[in-house]
Short mmCIF file of C-alpha atoms in Angstrom, two decimals:
data_model
loop_
_atom_site.label_atom_id
_atom_site.label_comp_id
_atom_site.label_asym_id
_atom_site.label_seq_id
_atom_site.Cartn_x
_atom_site.Cartn_y
_atom_site.Cartn_z
CA MET V 1 168.61 159.26 61.01
CA ASN V 2 165.81 158.53 59.14
CA GLY V 3 166.84 155.29 58.79
CA TYR V 4 166.89 153.87 62.33
CA PHE V 5 163.49 155.52 63.29
CA VAL V 6 161.75 154.04 60.24
CA SER V 7 163.18 150.23 61.35
CA LEU V 8 162.45 151.82 65.04
CA SER V 9 158.70 152.79 64.28
CA MET V 10 158.06 149.01 63.24
CA VAL V 11 158.39 148.77 66.89
CA ASN V 12 155.11 149.63 67.18
CA GLU V 13 152.44 149.52 70.19
CA GLN V 14 150.85 146.69 69.31
CA VAL V 15 153.79 144.38 68.99
CA TYR V 16 155.03 145.57 72.19
CA PHE V 17 151.78 145.10 73.77
CA GLU V 18 151.07 142.48 72.13
CA LEU V 19 154.40 140.53 73.05
CA TYR V 20 153.72 141.61 76.86
CA ARG V 21 150.25 139.82 76.27
CA ASN V 22 151.14 136.51 74.64
CA CYS V 23 154.81 135.91 77.13
CA ARG V 24 152.64 136.88 80.18
CA ALA V 25 151.36 133.41 81.26
CA ASP V 26 154.62 131.64 80.40
CA PHE V 27 156.88 134.29 82.16
CA LEU V 28 154.76 134.16 85.76
CA ARG V 29 154.99 130.20 85.40
CA TRP V 30 158.25 130.32 85.04
CA SER V 31 159.70 133.24 87.54
CA THR V 32 157.16 131.02 90.12
CA PHE V 33 158.35 127.99 89.95
CA SER V 34 162.35 128.81 89.07
CA TYR V 35 163.07 131.73 91.59
CA ASN V 36 159.76 131.09 94.30
CA LEU V 37 158.97 134.31 93.62
CA SER V 38 155.37 135.59 94.72
CA SER V 39 152.61 136.09 92.13
CA GLU V 40 152.84 139.83 92.74
CA ASP V 41 156.47 140.25 92.83
CA ALA V 42 156.52 138.39 89.15
CA ARG V 43 153.65 140.28 87.67
CA ASP V 44 155.89 143.45 89.01
CA LEU V 45 159.27 141.90 87.69
CA TYR V 46 157.34 141.42 84.56
CA GLN V 47 156.17 144.91 84.13
CA GLU V 48 159.73 145.96 84.96
CA THR V 49 161.21 143.51 82.36
CA PHE V 50 159.07 145.38 79.67
CA LEU V 51 159.83 148.58 81.33
CA ARG V 52 163.76 147.67 80.31
CA ILE V 53 163.09 146.59 77.25
CA TRP V 54 161.12 149.61 76.04
CA ASP V 55 164.60 150.98 77.75
CA ASN V 56 166.72 149.59 75.33
CA LEU V 57 164.58 150.87 72.53
CA GLN V 58 164.72 153.81 73.41
CA LYS V 59 168.32 153.96 73.77
CA GLY V 60 169.27 152.49 70.66
CA LYS V 61 170.39 148.86 71.91
CA LEU V 62 167.25 147.20 70.48
CA GLN V 63 166.67 148.57 67.00
CA ALA V 64 163.97 146.04 66.02
CA PHE V 65 162.05 142.88 67.18
CA SER V 66 158.95 140.82 66.08
CA SER V 67 155.89 139.38 67.93
CA SER V 68 158.61 136.21 68.24
CA GLY V 69 160.59 137.73 70.35
CA ARG V 70 160.22 135.28 73.24
CA THR V 71 163.38 134.65 73.47
CA TYR V 72 164.54 138.18 74.15
CA VAL V 73 161.70 139.12 76.67
CA PHE V 74 163.21 135.53 78.75
CA ALA V 75 167.00 136.84 78.91
CA VAL V 76 165.89 140.17 79.96
CA GLY V 77 163.26 139.38 82.42
CA LYS V 78 166.13 136.89 83.95
CA HIS V 79 168.57 139.58 84.68
CA VAL V 80 165.25 141.46 85.77
CA VAL V 81 164.77 138.73 88.39
CA LEU V 82 168.13 137.88 89.25
CA ASP V 83 168.92 142.01 90.45
CA PHE V 84 165.58 141.55 92.69
CA LEU V 85 166.71 138.83 94.38
CA SER V 86 169.77 140.26 95.29
CA LYS V 87 168.81 143.11 96.04
CA GLN V 88 166.09 141.08 98.57
CA GLN V 89 169.50 139.40 99.69
CA ARG V 90 171.85 142.31 100.23
CA LEU V 91 172.21 142.91 103.93
CA VAL V 92 173.10 146.55 105.10
CA PRO V 93 174.90 146.58 108.52
CA HIS V 94 174.04 149.31 110.83
CA SER V 95 177.39 150.83 111.22
CA ASP V 96 177.82 150.98 107.12
CA LEU V 97 177.20 154.66 106.41
CA SER V 98 177.92 155.08 103.11
CA ALA V 99 175.44 152.95 102.52
CA LEU V 100 173.07 154.95 103.78
CA GLU V 101 174.43 157.79 102.20
CA GLN V 102 173.87 156.14 98.79
CA GLY V 103 170.73 155.74 99.61
CA GLU V 104 169.98 159.07 100.46
CA ASP V 105 171.70 159.71 97.16
CA LEU V 106 169.24 158.07 95.42
CA LEU V 107 166.47 159.52 96.95
CA GLN V 108 167.80 162.94 95.96
CA ASP V 109 168.18 161.24 92.70
CA GLN V 110 164.26 160.39 92.32
CA HIS V 111 163.29 163.79 93.70
CA ASN V 112 164.88 165.81 91.25
CA SER V 113 164.40 163.19 88.41
CA ASP V 114 160.09 163.45 89.47
CA HIS V 115 160.51 167.08 90.12
CA THR V 116 161.96 167.52 86.64
CA SER V 117 159.38 165.38 85.20
CA HIS V 118 157.05 167.29 86.61
CA VAL V 119 157.89 170.63 85.42
CA ILE V 120 158.42 169.25 81.49
CA GLN V 121 155.09 167.51 82.15
CA SER V 122 153.76 171.31 82.94
CA GLY V 123 155.94 173.15 80.34
CA LEU V 124 154.40 170.40 77.79
CA ASN V 125 150.61 171.14 78.39
CA GLN V 126 151.19 174.48 78.05
CA LEU V 127 152.63 174.29 73.87
CA GLU V 128 149.40 174.20 70.93
CA GLN V 129 147.68 171.38 70.89
CA ARG V 130 150.01 170.44 67.05
CA GLU V 131 153.26 170.89 68.73
CA ARG V 132 152.36 168.82 71.96
CA SER V 133 151.36 166.12 69.27
CA LEU V 134 154.97 166.73 67.71
CA ILE V 135 156.54 165.66 70.89
CA GLU V 136 154.59 163.12 71.82
CA LEU V 137 154.23 161.22 68.51
CA PHE V 138 158.22 161.43 68.21
CA TYR V 139 159.25 160.85 71.47
CA PHE V 140 156.17 158.98 73.62
CA LYS V 141 154.73 156.66 70.46
CA ARG V 142 158.11 156.69 68.56
CA LEU V 143 156.90 157.54 65.22
CA ASP V 144 159.20 158.73 62.31
CA MET V 145 158.89 161.67 60.79
CA HIS V 146 156.99 160.59 57.84
CA SER V 147 154.41 159.34 59.61
CA ILE V 148 153.83 162.12 61.57
CA ALA V 149 154.28 164.73 58.64
CA GLU V 150 151.46 163.16 57.28
CA GLN V 151 149.74 162.34 60.40
CA LEU V 152 149.80 166.40 61.40
CA GLY V 153 149.75 167.74 58.38
CA TYR V 154 153.40 168.91 57.33
CA LYS V 155 154.69 169.35 54.17
CA ASN V 156 157.16 166.45 54.87
CA ALA V 157 159.83 164.84 56.84
CA ASP V 158 162.18 167.67 56.88
CA VAL V 159 159.69 170.03 57.71
CA ALA V 160 158.28 168.45 60.59
CA LYS V 161 161.40 167.68 61.80
CA LYS V 162 162.54 171.05 61.84
CA ARG V 163 159.35 171.82 63.42
CA LYS V 164 160.45 169.97 66.20
CA TYR V 165 163.44 171.37 66.67
CA GLU V 166 161.46 174.61 67.33
CA VAL V 167 158.71 172.95 70.08
CA PHE V 168 161.87 171.07 71.83
CA ARG V 169 163.12 174.49 72.17
CA LYS V 170 160.08 176.07 73.39
CA LEU V 171 159.71 173.16 75.24
CA CYS V 172 163.27 174.30 76.70
CA ASN V 173 162.63 177.98 77.31
CA LEU V 174 159.06 176.93 79.27
CA VAL V 175 160.83 174.67 81.49
CA ASN V 176 163.62 176.71 82.19
CA SER V 177 161.43 180.05 83.18
CA ARG V 178 160.15 177.09 85.76
CA ILE V 179 163.31 175.70 87.31
CA LYS V 180 165.32 178.10 88.50
CA SER V 181 168.43 176.41 89.69
CA PRO V 182 171.44 176.37 87.16
CA VAL V 183 171.68 173.60 85.18
CA SER V 184 174.40 171.20 85.97
CA MET Y 1 171.30 178.88 76.74
CA ASP Y 2 170.19 177.99 72.77
CA ILE Y 3 170.55 174.61 70.92
CA ARG Y 4 171.45 175.25 67.90
CA PRO Y 5 170.25 172.90 64.89
CA GLU Y 6 173.64 170.79 63.97
CA ASP Y 7 173.97 170.49 67.87
CA PHE Y 8 170.34 169.16 68.61
CA GLU Y 9 170.67 167.64 65.17
CA ARG Y 10 173.93 165.28 66.44
CA PHE Y 11 172.42 165.08 70.43
CA GLU Y 12 169.07 163.47 69.04
CA ALA Y 13 171.27 160.79 67.30
CA TYR Y 14 173.77 160.44 69.97
CA TRP Y 15 170.95 159.77 72.71
CA SER Y 16 169.12 156.94 70.57
CA GLY Y 17 172.40 155.36 69.95
CA GLU Y 18 172.07 155.80 66.01
CA MET Y 19 175.49 157.82 66.17
CA LEU Y 20 177.96 155.99 64.00
CA GLU Y 21 181.33 155.17 66.64
CA PRO Y 22 183.39 157.47 65.05
CA ASN Y 23 180.87 160.03 65.08
CA ARG Y 24 180.06 159.43 68.81
CA GLN Y 25 183.61 159.82 69.80
CA GLN Y 26 184.14 162.86 67.92
CA LEU Y 27 181.11 164.28 70.22
CA GLU Y 28 182.53 163.08 72.89
CA ILE Y 29 186.00 164.79 72.61
CA ASP Y 30 183.95 167.96 71.49
CA LEU Y 31 182.13 167.92 74.67
CA LEU Y 32 185.49 167.67 76.81
CA VAL Y 33 186.93 170.43 75.31
CA ASP Y 34 184.36 172.77 74.59
CA PRO Y 35 182.97 174.23 77.69
CA LEU Y 36 179.33 175.70 75.51
CA LEU Y 37 179.20 172.66 73.56
CA GLN Y 38 178.79 170.90 77.05
CA GLN Y 39 176.07 173.08 78.62
CA ARG Y 40 174.13 172.97 75.06
CA PHE Y 41 174.44 168.88 76.02
CA ALA Y 42 173.35 169.35 79.69
CA GLU Y 43 170.02 171.60 78.61
CA TYR Y 44 169.17 168.52 76.02
CA LYS Y 45 169.78 166.16 78.61
CA ARG Y 46 167.31 167.78 81.17
CA ILE Y 47 164.44 167.90 79.05
CA ARG Y 48 165.12 164.82 77.01
CA GLU Y 49 165.02 162.93 80.25
CA GLY Y 50 162.24 164.31 81.58
CA LEU Y 51 160.29 163.15 77.62
CA ASP Y 52 162.03 159.53 78.22
CA GLN Y 53 160.33 160.19 81.85
CA LEU Y 54 157.07 160.61 81.29
CA ALA Y 55 157.22 157.86 78.36
CA ARG Y 56 157.97 155.04 80.13
CA LYS Y 57 155.64 156.02 82.88
CA GLU Y 58 152.85 156.56 80.30
CA VAL Y 59 153.98 153.07 79.35
CA HIS Y 60 153.85 151.53 82.54
CA LYS Y 61 150.43 152.45 83.14
CA GLN Y 62 149.24 150.94 79.99
CA LEU Y 63 151.38 147.53 81.20
CA LYS Y 64 149.34 147.77 84.45
CA ALA Y 65 145.79 148.29 82.49
CA LEU Y 66 146.62 145.53 80.49
CA ASP Y 67 147.73 143.32 83.76
CA GLN Y 68 144.50 144.61 85.32
CA SER Y 69 141.95 143.36 82.06
CA LEU Y 70 144.12 140.03 81.63
CA ASP Y 71 143.28 139.63 85.48
CA ALA Y 72 139.65 140.69 85.46
CA ILE Y 73 138.49 137.22 85.50
CA PRO Y 74 140.97 134.81 87.14
CA GLN Y 75 140.38 137.35 90.36
CA HIS Y 76 136.62 136.83 90.14
CA ARG Y 77 136.89 132.68 89.62
CA HIS Y 78 139.52 132.89 93.04
CA GLN Y 79 136.89 134.37 94.51
CA LYS Y 80 134.84 132.09 94.06
CA VAL Y 81 136.92 129.13 94.44
CA LYS Y 82 137.93 130.57 97.81
CA SER Y 83 134.46 130.98 99.12
CA LYS Y 84 133.49 127.79 98.06
CA THR Y 85 136.55 126.26 99.31
CA ARG Y 86 135.58 127.62 102.99
CA VAL Y 87 131.92 126.25 102.71
CA LEU Y 88 133.35 123.10 101.35
CA PHE Y 89 135.58 122.53 104.49
CA LEU Y 90 133.00 124.03 106.96
CA PHE Y 91 129.96 122.04 105.80
CA GLY Y 92 131.08 118.96 103.95
CA GLY Y 93 134.12 117.98 105.45
CA LEU Y 94 135.50 115.08 104.61
CA ALA Y 95 132.45 113.21 103.08
CA ALA Y 96 131.93 115.66 100.15
CA CYS Y 97 136.30 114.89 99.58
CA LEU Y 98 135.33 111.49 99.28
CA SER Y 99 132.15 111.67 96.54
CA LEU Y 100 133.46 111.09 92.41
CA GLY Y 101 132.34 114.27 91.70
CA TRP Y 102 134.39 116.60 94.13
CA LEU Y 103 137.21 114.51 93.34
CA PHE Y 104 137.07 115.79 89.64
CA TYR Y 105 136.55 119.10 90.82
CA PRO Y 106 138.53 121.70 89.03
CA GLU Y 107 140.09 124.90 90.04
CA GLY Y 108 142.46 127.94 88.31
CA TYR Y 109 140.44 128.53 85.64
CA SER Y 110 142.68 131.61 84.20
CA VAL Y 111 142.30 134.16 81.58
CA ASP Y 112 145.79 131.94 80.47
CA ASN Y 113 144.02 129.02 79.64
CA LEU Y 114 143.00 130.65 76.69
CA PRO Y 115 144.85 130.06 73.86
CA HIS Y 116 145.81 133.14 71.76
CA GLU Y 117 143.79 134.15 69.11
CA GLU Y 118 145.54 136.67 66.56
CA GLY Y 119 142.51 138.16 64.81
CA ILE Y 120 142.00 139.47 61.54
CA PRO Y 121 144.81 141.44 59.85
CA LEU Y 122 143.27 144.97 58.54
CA LEU Y 123 145.20 145.49 55.40
CA MET Y 124 142.75 143.62 52.87
CA ALA Y 125 140.41 146.52 54.63
CA ASP Y 126 137.48 148.56 52.45
CA GLN Y 127 135.05 151.24 52.62
CA ASP Y 128 132.40 148.27 53.68
CA ASN Y 129 134.27 146.68 56.24
CA ARG Y 130 134.83 149.77 58.40
CA VAL Y 131 132.32 149.04 61.11
CA PHE Y 132 134.16 145.46 61.17
CA ASP Y 133 137.72 146.69 61.08
CA SER Y 134 136.73 148.80 64.01
CA ALA Y 135 136.24 146.04 65.97
CA MET Y 136 138.66 143.86 64.84
CA SER Y 137 141.04 146.55 65.54
CA SER Y 138 139.99 146.78 69.48
CA TYR Y 139 140.00 143.01 69.24
CA ARG Y 140 143.44 143.10 68.51
CA SER Y 141 144.66 145.68 71.03
CA VAL Y 142 142.65 143.78 73.68
CA ASP Y 143 139.93 145.98 74.11
CA PHE Y 144 137.60 142.71 74.27
CA SER Y 145 134.83 144.65 76.16
CA GLU Y 146 134.69 147.43 73.25
CA ALA Y 147 135.22 144.57 70.73
CA ALA Y 148 132.35 142.97 72.00
CA ARG Y 149 130.16 146.12 71.61
CA ALA Y 150 130.92 146.72 68.33
CA PHE Y 151 131.10 142.85 66.60
CA SER Y 152 127.48 142.50 68.80
CA GLY Y 153 126.38 145.29 66.49
CA LEU Y 154 127.15 143.79 63.11
CA PRO Y 155 124.37 143.09 61.07
CA ASP Y 156 124.92 139.73 59.55
CA MET Y 157 126.92 139.07 63.37
CA GLU Y 158 124.51 135.67 63.37
CA GLU Y 159 125.44 134.17 60.23
CA ASN Y 160 128.82 135.00 59.76
CA ASP Y 161 131.14 132.58 61.85
CA THR Y 162 134.12 134.82 61.52
CA ILE Y 163 132.37 137.63 63.85
CA LEU Y 164 130.49 134.86 65.38
CA PHE Y 165 133.73 133.91 66.71
CA TYR Y 166 135.89 136.71 67.61
CA LEU Y 167 132.61 137.86 69.07
CA ALA Y 168 132.41 134.55 71.33
CA ASN Y 169 136.10 135.42 72.16
CA ALA Y 170 135.83 138.75 73.13
CA GLU Y 171 133.08 138.28 75.32
CA LEU Y 172 134.85 135.10 77.15
CA ARG Y 173 138.31 137.24 77.68
CA SER Y 174 136.10 140.35 79.06
CA GLY Y 175 134.38 137.84 81.43
CA ASN Y 176 131.08 137.36 79.76
CA SER Y 177 130.97 133.33 79.76
CA ALA Y 178 127.34 133.50 79.19
CA ILE Y 179 127.21 135.11 76.32
CA ALA Y 180 130.37 133.53 74.95
CA LEU Y 181 128.86 130.41 75.66
CA LYS Y 182 126.27 130.73 73.54
CA HIS Y 183 127.49 131.91 70.29
CA PHE Y 184 130.58 129.45 70.48
CA LYS Y 185 127.31 126.88 70.78
CA ALA Y 186 126.07 128.05 68.00
CA LEU Y 187 129.17 127.47 66.21
CA THR Y 188 129.58 124.26 67.58
CA ASP Y 189 126.09 123.44 65.32
CA ARG Y 190 127.88 124.31 61.57
CA ARG Y 191 129.76 121.22 61.54
CA GLU Y 192 131.52 122.57 58.24
CA SER Y 193 132.93 125.82 59.55
CA VAL Y 194 136.43 126.56 60.24
CA PHE Y 195 135.93 127.49 63.46
CA TYR Y 196 134.01 124.17 64.40
CA ASP Y 197 136.44 122.93 66.84
CA LYS Y 198 137.96 125.45 67.98
CA ALA Y 199 134.90 126.12 69.27
CA ARG Y 200 134.26 123.11 70.40
CA TYR Y 201 137.29 124.01 72.58
CA TYR Y 202 136.36 127.43 73.93
CA VAL Y 203 132.84 126.06 74.48
CA ALA Y 204 134.41 123.79 77.35
CA MET Y 205 136.43 126.89 78.65
CA ALA Y 206 133.30 129.36 79.19
CA HIS Y 207 131.76 126.58 80.69
CA TRP Y 208 134.92 126.62 83.37
CA SER Y 209 134.77 129.84 83.19
CA ALA Y 210 131.28 130.17 84.16
CA GLY Y 211 131.99 127.38 87.06
CA ASN Y 212 130.55 124.42 85.07
CA ASP Y 213 133.48 122.76 85.82
CA ARG Y 214 131.87 119.41 84.99
CA GLU Y 215 130.63 119.79 81.93
CA ALA Y 216 134.11 121.54 81.25
CA PHE Y 217 135.78 118.34 82.34
CA GLY Y 218 134.30 116.15 80.09
CA LEU Y 219 134.76 118.69 76.81
CA LEU Y 220 138.31 119.27 77.48
CA ARG Y 221 138.93 115.59 78.08
CA GLN Y 222 137.56 114.23 75.02
CA ILE Y 223 139.46 116.77 73.17
CA ALA Y 224 142.34 116.03 74.69
CA LYS Y 225 142.11 112.45 72.97
CA GLU Y 226 141.31 113.81 69.12
CA PRO Y 227 144.80 113.97 67.57
CA LYS Y 228 143.97 116.22 65.04
CA HIS Y 229 142.50 118.63 67.38
CA PRO Y 230 143.94 121.69 67.12
CA TYR Y 231 143.90 122.61 71.00
CA ARG Y 232 144.54 118.94 71.91
CA HIS Y 233 147.57 120.10 74.12
CA GLN Y 234 146.18 122.96 75.58
CA ALA Y 235 142.91 120.62 76.49
CA GLN Y 236 145.74 118.14 77.84
CA ALA Y 237 147.07 120.92 79.66
CA ALA Y 238 143.75 122.27 81.44
CA VAL Y 239 142.85 118.29 82.12
CA GLU Y 240 146.00 118.05 84.20
CA GLN Y 241 145.57 121.63 86.08
CA MET Y 242 141.93 120.42 87.02
CA GLU Y 243 143.21 116.91 87.76
#
């Protein structure tokens, strides 16, 4: 486990944002010229590309990249642009009720997900400062347990890891006390 | 439902994609046959998805802010170009278009025309360089306004080529082209400086950014012809964009 997070922690924010800045002009030019996108759409899709890269990092699909990861950015970006274009071109007949129902389901999912993250945000706000920092450094900033232990003054990575479990449980309890519906 | 420590570790590894295939398969089988484990996983998943979503929102916010800082200069410039174009159409019309100066009228300055200047790694920092490190750290984090403020507060700012170069870059990338121009010009008076050639290119970019398009065009055309200039390709691209 540690090995993975050590390698992921190398993908620090600076590299990620630097890559964003370095590829941006070329990506906007390429997507605008190659796919006839408006500059506004190109900008939105560039952001979406980097959010997908973030998701891939989060899910372990990408264990490390460096600032020379342009090829990867453009490969992901191409998928994002093509998804966007195919959604735009997709025509939904008025009679296709299943598509409408699907749309409603998606809206409901989005609503539930927004509600959950709102409740979790409230839960985080109720944690003590050090506990919140522990959660944020691990799940948001993607630091490894050694760095977190050092930064928050824990004796070592194992102690920090144990503490993470306890704080996660505390967060679960806080969230459960706010969400009445049963866990599905 | 209380998540046990051993389950928590498995869920973390599974969720993050770091779990080895046999262990992954085993967990999936366990989840199929153990309703209690299923409930624990559902609880873990709900919290974890929420945390991931919050992290994603935070990243999105930062990307938007970065976009705004990168767009700050071109937006200002485009507005200027648009209003100039309107004036041209309304009052100058054909006569203005026929004059040689306007044929070379450059458009489209953008911060994207500026080459990436990495900044200096901070690995060799010592106690005395703390202020410089802080300025360089802001510069490397794309916080150019803060970098400019910090660099300009350094005592040997005027004499030190490195500080002057990055200060000028930070000013230019913050949209303060007049101040940037002043600093870059100071560097072009120092022929022995390692930043001399780059500073000449940036003088042109600062002119372009400030709307002094003809000066910029002349300088860039000259740089584009210099086979050893580090930014000859960028200069050529800018010239073509202007033409």
